[in-house]
Short mmCIF file of C-alpha atoms in Angstrom, two decimals:
data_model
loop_
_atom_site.label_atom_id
_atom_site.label_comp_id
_atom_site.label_asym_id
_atom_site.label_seq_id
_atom_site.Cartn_x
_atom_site.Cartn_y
_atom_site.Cartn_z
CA UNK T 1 -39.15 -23.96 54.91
CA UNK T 2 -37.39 -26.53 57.20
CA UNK T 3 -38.76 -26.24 61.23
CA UNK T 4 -34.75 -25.79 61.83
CA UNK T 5 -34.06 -21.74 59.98
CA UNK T 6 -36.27 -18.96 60.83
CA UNK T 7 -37.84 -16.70 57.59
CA UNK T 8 -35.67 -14.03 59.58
CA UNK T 9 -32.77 -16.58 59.64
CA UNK T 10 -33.19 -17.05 55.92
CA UNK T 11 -33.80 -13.35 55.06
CA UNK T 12 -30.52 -12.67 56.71
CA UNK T 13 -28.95 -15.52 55.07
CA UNK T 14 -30.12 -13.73 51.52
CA UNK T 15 -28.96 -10.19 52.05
CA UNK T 16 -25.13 -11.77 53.04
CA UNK T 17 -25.71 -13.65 49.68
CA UNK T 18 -26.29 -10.57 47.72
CA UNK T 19 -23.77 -8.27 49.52
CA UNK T 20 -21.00 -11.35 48.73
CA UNK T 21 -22.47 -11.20 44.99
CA UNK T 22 -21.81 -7.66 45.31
CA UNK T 23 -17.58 -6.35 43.79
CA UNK T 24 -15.89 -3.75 43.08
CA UNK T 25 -15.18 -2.69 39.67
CA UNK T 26 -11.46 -3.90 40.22
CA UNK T 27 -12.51 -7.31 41.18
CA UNK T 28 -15.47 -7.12 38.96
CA UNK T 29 -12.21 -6.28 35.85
CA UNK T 30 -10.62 -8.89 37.31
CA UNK T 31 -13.42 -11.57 37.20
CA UNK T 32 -13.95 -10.84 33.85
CA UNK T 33 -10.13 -11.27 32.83
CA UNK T 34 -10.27 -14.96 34.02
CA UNK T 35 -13.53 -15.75 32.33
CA UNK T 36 -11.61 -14.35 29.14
CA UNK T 37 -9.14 -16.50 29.59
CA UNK T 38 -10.49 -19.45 30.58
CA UNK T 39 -12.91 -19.78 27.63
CA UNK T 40 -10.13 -18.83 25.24
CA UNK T 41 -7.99 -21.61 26.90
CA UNK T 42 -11.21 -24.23 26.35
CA UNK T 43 -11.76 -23.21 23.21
CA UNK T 44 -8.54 -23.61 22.12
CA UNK T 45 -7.97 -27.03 22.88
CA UNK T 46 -11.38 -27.73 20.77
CA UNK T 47 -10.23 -26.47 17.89
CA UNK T 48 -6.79 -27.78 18.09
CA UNK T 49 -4.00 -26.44 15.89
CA UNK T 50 -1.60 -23.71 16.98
CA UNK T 51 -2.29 -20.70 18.44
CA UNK T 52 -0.69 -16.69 18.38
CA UNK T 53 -2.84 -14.82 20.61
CA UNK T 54 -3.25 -11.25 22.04
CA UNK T 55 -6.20 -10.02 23.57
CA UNK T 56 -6.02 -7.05 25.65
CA UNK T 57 -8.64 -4.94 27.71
CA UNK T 58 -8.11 -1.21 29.32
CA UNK T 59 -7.60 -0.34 32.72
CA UNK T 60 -8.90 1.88 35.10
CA UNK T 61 -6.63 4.63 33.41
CA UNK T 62 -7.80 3.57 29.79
CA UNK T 63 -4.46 1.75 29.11
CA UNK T 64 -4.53 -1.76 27.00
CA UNK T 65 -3.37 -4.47 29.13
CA UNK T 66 -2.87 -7.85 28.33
CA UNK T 67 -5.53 -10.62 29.09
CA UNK T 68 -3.68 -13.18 26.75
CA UNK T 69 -0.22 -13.29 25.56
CA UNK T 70 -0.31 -17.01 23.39
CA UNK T 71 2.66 -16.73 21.31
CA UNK T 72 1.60 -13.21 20.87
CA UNK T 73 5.38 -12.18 19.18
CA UNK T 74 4.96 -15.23 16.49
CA UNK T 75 5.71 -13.95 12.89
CA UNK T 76 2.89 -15.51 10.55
CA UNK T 77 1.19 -15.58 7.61
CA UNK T 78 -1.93 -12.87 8.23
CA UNK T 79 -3.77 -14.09 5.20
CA UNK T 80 -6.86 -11.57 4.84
CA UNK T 81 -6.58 -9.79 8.31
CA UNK T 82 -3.29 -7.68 6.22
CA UNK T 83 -5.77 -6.39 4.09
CA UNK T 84 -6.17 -3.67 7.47
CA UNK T 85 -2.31 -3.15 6.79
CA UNK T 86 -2.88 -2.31 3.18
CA UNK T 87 -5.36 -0.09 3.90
CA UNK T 88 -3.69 2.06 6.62
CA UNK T 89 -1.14 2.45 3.75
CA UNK T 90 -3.51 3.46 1.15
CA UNK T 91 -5.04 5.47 3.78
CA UNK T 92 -1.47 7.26 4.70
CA UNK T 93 -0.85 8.21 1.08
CA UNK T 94 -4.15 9.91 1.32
CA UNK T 95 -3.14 11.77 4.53
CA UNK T 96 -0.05 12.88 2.75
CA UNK T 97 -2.22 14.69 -0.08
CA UNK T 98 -1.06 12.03 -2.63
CA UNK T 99 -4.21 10.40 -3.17
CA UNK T 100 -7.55 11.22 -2.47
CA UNK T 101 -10.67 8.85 -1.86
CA UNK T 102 -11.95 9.71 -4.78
CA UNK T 103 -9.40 9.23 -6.93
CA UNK T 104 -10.58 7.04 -10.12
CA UNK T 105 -9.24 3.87 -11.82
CA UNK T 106 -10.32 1.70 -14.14
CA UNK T 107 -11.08 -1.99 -13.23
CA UNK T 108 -10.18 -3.90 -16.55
CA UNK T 109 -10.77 -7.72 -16.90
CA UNK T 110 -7.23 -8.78 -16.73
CA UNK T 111 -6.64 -7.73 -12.87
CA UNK T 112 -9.69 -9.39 -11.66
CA UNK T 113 -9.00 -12.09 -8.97
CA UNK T 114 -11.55 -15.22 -7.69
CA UNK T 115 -11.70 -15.85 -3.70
CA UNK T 116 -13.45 -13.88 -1.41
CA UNK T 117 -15.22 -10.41 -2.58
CA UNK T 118 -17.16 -9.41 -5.02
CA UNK T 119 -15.79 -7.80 -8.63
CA UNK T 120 -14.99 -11.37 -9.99
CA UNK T 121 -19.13 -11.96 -9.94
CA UNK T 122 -19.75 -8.86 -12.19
CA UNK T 123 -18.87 -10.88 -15.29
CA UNK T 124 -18.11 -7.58 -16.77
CA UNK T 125 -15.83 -5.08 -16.42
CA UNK T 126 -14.56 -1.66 -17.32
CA UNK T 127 -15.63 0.53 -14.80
CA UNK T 128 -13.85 3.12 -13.38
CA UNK T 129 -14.05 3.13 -9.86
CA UNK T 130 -12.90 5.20 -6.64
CA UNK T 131 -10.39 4.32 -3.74
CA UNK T 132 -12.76 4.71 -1.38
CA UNK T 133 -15.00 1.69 -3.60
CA UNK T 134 -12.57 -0.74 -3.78
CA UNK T 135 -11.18 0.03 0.45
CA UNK T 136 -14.83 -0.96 0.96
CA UNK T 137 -14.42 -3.84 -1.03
CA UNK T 138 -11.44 -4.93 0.47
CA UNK T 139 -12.29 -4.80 4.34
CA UNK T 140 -15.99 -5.03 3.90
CA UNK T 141 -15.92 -8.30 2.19
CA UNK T 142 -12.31 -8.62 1.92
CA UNK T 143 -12.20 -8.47 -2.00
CA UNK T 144 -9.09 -9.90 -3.44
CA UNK T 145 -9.35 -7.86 -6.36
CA UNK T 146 -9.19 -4.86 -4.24
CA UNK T 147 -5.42 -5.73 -3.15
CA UNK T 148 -4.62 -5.46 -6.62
CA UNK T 149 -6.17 -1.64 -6.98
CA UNK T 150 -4.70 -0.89 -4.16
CA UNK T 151 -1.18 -1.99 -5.58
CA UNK T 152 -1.98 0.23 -8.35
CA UNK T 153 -1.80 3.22 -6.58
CA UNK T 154 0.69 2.26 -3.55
CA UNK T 155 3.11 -0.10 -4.64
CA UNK T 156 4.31 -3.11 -2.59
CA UNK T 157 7.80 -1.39 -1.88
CA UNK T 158 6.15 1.83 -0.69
CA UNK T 159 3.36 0.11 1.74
CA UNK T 160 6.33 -1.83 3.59
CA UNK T 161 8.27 1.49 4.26
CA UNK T 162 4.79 3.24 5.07
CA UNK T 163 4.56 0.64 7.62
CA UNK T 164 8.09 0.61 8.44
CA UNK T 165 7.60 4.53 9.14
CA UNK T 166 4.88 3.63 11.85
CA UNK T 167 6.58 1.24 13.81
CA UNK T 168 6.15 -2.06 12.60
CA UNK T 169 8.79 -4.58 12.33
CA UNK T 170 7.46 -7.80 11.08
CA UNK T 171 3.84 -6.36 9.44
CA UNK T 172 5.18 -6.46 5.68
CA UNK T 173 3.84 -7.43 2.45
CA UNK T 174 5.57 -9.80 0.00
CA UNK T 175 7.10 -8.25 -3.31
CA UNK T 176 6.96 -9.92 -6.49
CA UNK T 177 8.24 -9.41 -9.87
CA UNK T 178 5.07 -6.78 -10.53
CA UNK T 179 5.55 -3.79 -8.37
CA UNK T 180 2.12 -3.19 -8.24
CA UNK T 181 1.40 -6.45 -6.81
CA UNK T 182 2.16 -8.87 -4.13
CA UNK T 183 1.04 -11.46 -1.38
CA UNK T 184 -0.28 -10.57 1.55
CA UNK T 185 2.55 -11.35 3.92
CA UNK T 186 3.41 -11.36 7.54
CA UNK T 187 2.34 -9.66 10.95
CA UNK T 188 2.27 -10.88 14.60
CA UNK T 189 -0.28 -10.46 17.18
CA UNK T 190 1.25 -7.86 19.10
CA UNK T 191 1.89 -5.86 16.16
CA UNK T 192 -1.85 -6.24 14.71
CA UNK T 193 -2.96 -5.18 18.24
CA UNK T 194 -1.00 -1.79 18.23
CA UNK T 195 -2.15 -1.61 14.91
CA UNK T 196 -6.16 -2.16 16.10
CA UNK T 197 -5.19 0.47 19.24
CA UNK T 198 -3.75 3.22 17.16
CA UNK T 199 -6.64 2.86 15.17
CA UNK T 200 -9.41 3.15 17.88
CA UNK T 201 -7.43 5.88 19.45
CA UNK T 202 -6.67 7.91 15.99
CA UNK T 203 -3.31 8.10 16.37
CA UNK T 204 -2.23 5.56 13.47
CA UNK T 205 -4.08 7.52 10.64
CA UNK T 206 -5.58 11.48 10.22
CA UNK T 207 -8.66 11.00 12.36
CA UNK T 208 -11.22 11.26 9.81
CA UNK T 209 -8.92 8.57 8.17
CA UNK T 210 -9.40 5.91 10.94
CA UNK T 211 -12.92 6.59 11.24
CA UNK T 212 -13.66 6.17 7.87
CA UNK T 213 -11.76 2.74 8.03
CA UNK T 214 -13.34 1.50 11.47
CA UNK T 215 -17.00 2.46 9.77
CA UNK T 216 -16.11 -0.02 7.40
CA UNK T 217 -14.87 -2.61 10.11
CA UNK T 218 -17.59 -2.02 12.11
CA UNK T 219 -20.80 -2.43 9.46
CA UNK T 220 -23.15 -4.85 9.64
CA UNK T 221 -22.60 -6.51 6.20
CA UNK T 222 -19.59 -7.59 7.03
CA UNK T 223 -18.32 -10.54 8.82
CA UNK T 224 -20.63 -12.35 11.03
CA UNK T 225 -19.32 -16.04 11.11
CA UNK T 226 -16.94 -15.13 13.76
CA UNK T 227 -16.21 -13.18 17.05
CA UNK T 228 -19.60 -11.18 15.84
CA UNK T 229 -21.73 -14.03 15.37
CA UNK T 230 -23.45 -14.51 18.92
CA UNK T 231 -24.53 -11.34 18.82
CA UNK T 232 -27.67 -8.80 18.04
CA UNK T 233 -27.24 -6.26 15.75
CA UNK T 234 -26.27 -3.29 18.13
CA UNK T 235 -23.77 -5.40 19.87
CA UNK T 236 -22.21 -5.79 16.12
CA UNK T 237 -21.89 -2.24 15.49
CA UNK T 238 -19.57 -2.66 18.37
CA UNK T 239 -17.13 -4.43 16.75
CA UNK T 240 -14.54 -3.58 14.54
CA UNK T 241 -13.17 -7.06 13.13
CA UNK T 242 -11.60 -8.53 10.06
CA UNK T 243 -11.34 -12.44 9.35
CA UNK T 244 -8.26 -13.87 7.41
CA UNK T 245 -8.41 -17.77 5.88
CA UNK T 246 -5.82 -19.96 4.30
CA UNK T 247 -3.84 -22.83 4.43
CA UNK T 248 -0.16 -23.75 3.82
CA UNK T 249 2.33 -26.76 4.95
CA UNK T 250 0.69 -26.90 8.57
CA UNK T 251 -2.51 -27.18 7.67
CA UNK T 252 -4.80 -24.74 7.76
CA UNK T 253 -5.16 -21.43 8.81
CA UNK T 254 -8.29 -18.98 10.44
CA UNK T 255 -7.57 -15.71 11.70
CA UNK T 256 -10.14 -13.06 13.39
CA UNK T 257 -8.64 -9.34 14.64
CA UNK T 258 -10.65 -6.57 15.55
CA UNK T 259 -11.80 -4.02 18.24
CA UNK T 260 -14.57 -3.91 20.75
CA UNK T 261 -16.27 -0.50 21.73
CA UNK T 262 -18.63 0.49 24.90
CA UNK T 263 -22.65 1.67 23.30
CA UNK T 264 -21.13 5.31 23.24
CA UNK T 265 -17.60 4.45 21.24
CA UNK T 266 -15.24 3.99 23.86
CA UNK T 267 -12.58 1.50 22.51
CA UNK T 268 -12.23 -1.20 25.62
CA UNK T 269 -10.84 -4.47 24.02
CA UNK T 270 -8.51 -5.97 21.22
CA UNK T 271 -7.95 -9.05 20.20
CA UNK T 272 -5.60 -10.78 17.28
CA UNK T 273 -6.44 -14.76 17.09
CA UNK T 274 -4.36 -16.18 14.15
CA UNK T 275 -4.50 -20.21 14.46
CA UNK T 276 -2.73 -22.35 12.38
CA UNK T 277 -1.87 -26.28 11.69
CA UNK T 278 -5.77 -26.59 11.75
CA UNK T 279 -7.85 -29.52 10.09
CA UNK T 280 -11.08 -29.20 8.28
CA UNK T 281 -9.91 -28.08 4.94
CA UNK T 282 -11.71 -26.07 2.34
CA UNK T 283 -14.40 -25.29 5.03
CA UNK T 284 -14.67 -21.57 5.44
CA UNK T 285 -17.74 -21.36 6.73
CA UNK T 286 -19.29 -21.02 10.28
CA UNK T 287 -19.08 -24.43 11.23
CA UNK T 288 -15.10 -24.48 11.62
CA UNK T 289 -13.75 -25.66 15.13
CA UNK T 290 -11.66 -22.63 15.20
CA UNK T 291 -14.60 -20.34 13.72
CA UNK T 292 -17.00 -21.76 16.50
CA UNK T 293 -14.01 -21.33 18.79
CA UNK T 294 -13.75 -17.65 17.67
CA UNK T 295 -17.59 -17.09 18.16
CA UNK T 296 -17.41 -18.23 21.89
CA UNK T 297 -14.54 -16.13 22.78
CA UNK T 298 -16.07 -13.72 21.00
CA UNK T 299 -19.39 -13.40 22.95
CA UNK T 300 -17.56 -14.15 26.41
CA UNK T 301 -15.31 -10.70 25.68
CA UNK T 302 -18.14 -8.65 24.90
CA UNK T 303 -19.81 -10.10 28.44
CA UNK T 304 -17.12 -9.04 29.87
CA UNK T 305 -15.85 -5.70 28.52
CA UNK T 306 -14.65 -3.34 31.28
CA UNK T 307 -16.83 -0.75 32.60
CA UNK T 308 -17.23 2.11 30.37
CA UNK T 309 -15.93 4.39 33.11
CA UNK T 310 -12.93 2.19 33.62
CA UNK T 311 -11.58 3.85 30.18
CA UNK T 312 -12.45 7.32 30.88
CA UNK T 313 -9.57 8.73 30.03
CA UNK T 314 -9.42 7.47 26.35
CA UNK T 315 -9.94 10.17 23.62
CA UNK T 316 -11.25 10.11 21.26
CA UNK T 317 -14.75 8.14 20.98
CA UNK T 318 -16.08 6.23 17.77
CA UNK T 319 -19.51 6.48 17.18
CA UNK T 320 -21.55 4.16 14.33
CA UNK T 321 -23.65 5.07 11.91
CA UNK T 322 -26.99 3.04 13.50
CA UNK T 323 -28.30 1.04 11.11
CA UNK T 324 -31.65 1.25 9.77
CA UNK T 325 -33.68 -1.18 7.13
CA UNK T 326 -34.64 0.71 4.37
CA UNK T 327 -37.36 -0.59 1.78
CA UNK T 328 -36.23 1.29 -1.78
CA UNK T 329 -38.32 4.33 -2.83
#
């Protein structure tokens, strides 16, 4: 220690250190907004392209606020991340008694679709198989083939005036020539967040309905390239995310949506990335600048989720099923 400070000098020096360290939860919410927004800012310009962003977190009273507004209003292609939108249709139809999860159909050769998922690697088909099999398919590993059984039992017409009926304006899919089938279509951020929120809050489905759809969002054999990737396996169970991937005249396109949760199933944060006019084609792996870029965000929000009791006031909680390795028997 120099002859010129004192140990009590120093001491005293240390405890003003700690007591500046020391904030409130306001200021802590509000360090933890910039952070957000200054990595999603960085990252960003890394991965280039063009970005429609919203990312909110809740406030002392447990209300979503806005961290990041990019664009956030922008009508575009969601690619995969609609396949949430399809399902809170299917899922609606169920809530009105006209479907159940259980409800069978057969998967016949001639629907089968490549891409993501899973049914085009059975080589043979004929099964008969339940809603609640091919949902899983579809947001689990976001099976292609699954949009097609889902057209089968809510056609294209009826899922856009299901999710007229709840409030959305630009979240549509595209009709074709088959009713019973059709691409995946539009959304915005802003309407994929209230989407995510209504969710997490069971107010956009039955409850037992959302949960069953955020257990499947939420599981950790889903997607991991992403906003999840940084992140140990309890921290995953936290997050309730679906990717979408493409590409059209801009270039192209990687999208990540989801919801973050507190350890006892608070829902605290949203967020809706969709990024388009990227480069790097045909690489839909981890190793995309905006898939890194989503990773980094990713682990900076959950570092700085509000304080559990900052949300007190939302109702009601999510809980996972905690995963546990089991060895056959």
């Amino acid at each position: 220690m120099s002859s010129s400070m004192s140990r009590r000098s120093a001491l005293g020096l240390g405890a003003a250190a700690a007591v500046a360290g020391m904030s409130s939860p306001a200021e802590a919410a509000e360090n933890g907004t910039r952070s957000i927004r200054k990595v999603y800012q960085r990252e960003k310009s890394r991965a280039g392209g063009v970005w429609h962003t919203h990312i909110a977190a809740v406030d002392a009273t447990g209300t979503p606020k806005p961290i990041v507004e990019d664009d956030a209003d922008h009508v575009t292609h969601g690619y995969s991340v609609q396949k949430l939108a399809v399902a809170t249709a299917v899922m609606d139809k169920i809530d009105r008694g006209g479907l159940t999860l259980g409800t069978k159909l057969d998967l016949p050769a001639d629907i089968i679709l490549g891409g993501s998922g899973i049914y085009h690697l059975h080589r043979v088909w004929g099964d008969e198989i339940t809603v609640a099999n091919f949902l899983t398919a579809m947001l689990l590993v976001s099976d292609n083939t699954a949009v097609r059984m889902c057209g089968r039992v809510v056609p294209a017409l009826e899922i856009n005036e299901i999710l007229a009926a709840k409030g959305f304006v630009h979240t549509r899919v595209e009709p074709v020539a088959n009713p019973n089938r059709f691409f995946l279509g539009t959304t915005t951020p802003r309407e994929m967040h209230d989407l995510l929120w209504r969710l997490a809050t069971k107010t956009l489905l039955k409850p037992e309905s959302c949960d069953f759809l955020l257990s499947i969002t939420r599981w950790l054999n889903g997607y991991h390239d992403g906003v999840r990737r940084v992140m140990s396996s309890k921290e995953r169970e936290r997050v309730a995310t679906k990717y979408g991937a493409g590409f059209n005249d801009l270039g192209e396109s990687r999208h990540e949506a989801g919801i973050m949760f507190s350890a006892n199933g608070v829902p605290l944060l949203t967020y809706a990335m969709f990024a388009e006019g990227l480069g790097d084609p045909e690489n839909y792996g981890a190793t995309h600048p905006a898939v890194q870029a989503h990773s980094r965000i990713g682990r900076t929000m959950m570092d700085n989720l509000p304080a559990t009791t900052a949300a007190r006031t939302v109702a009601p909680r999510s809980l996972p099923h905690p995963f546990h390795p089991v060895d056959g028997g």
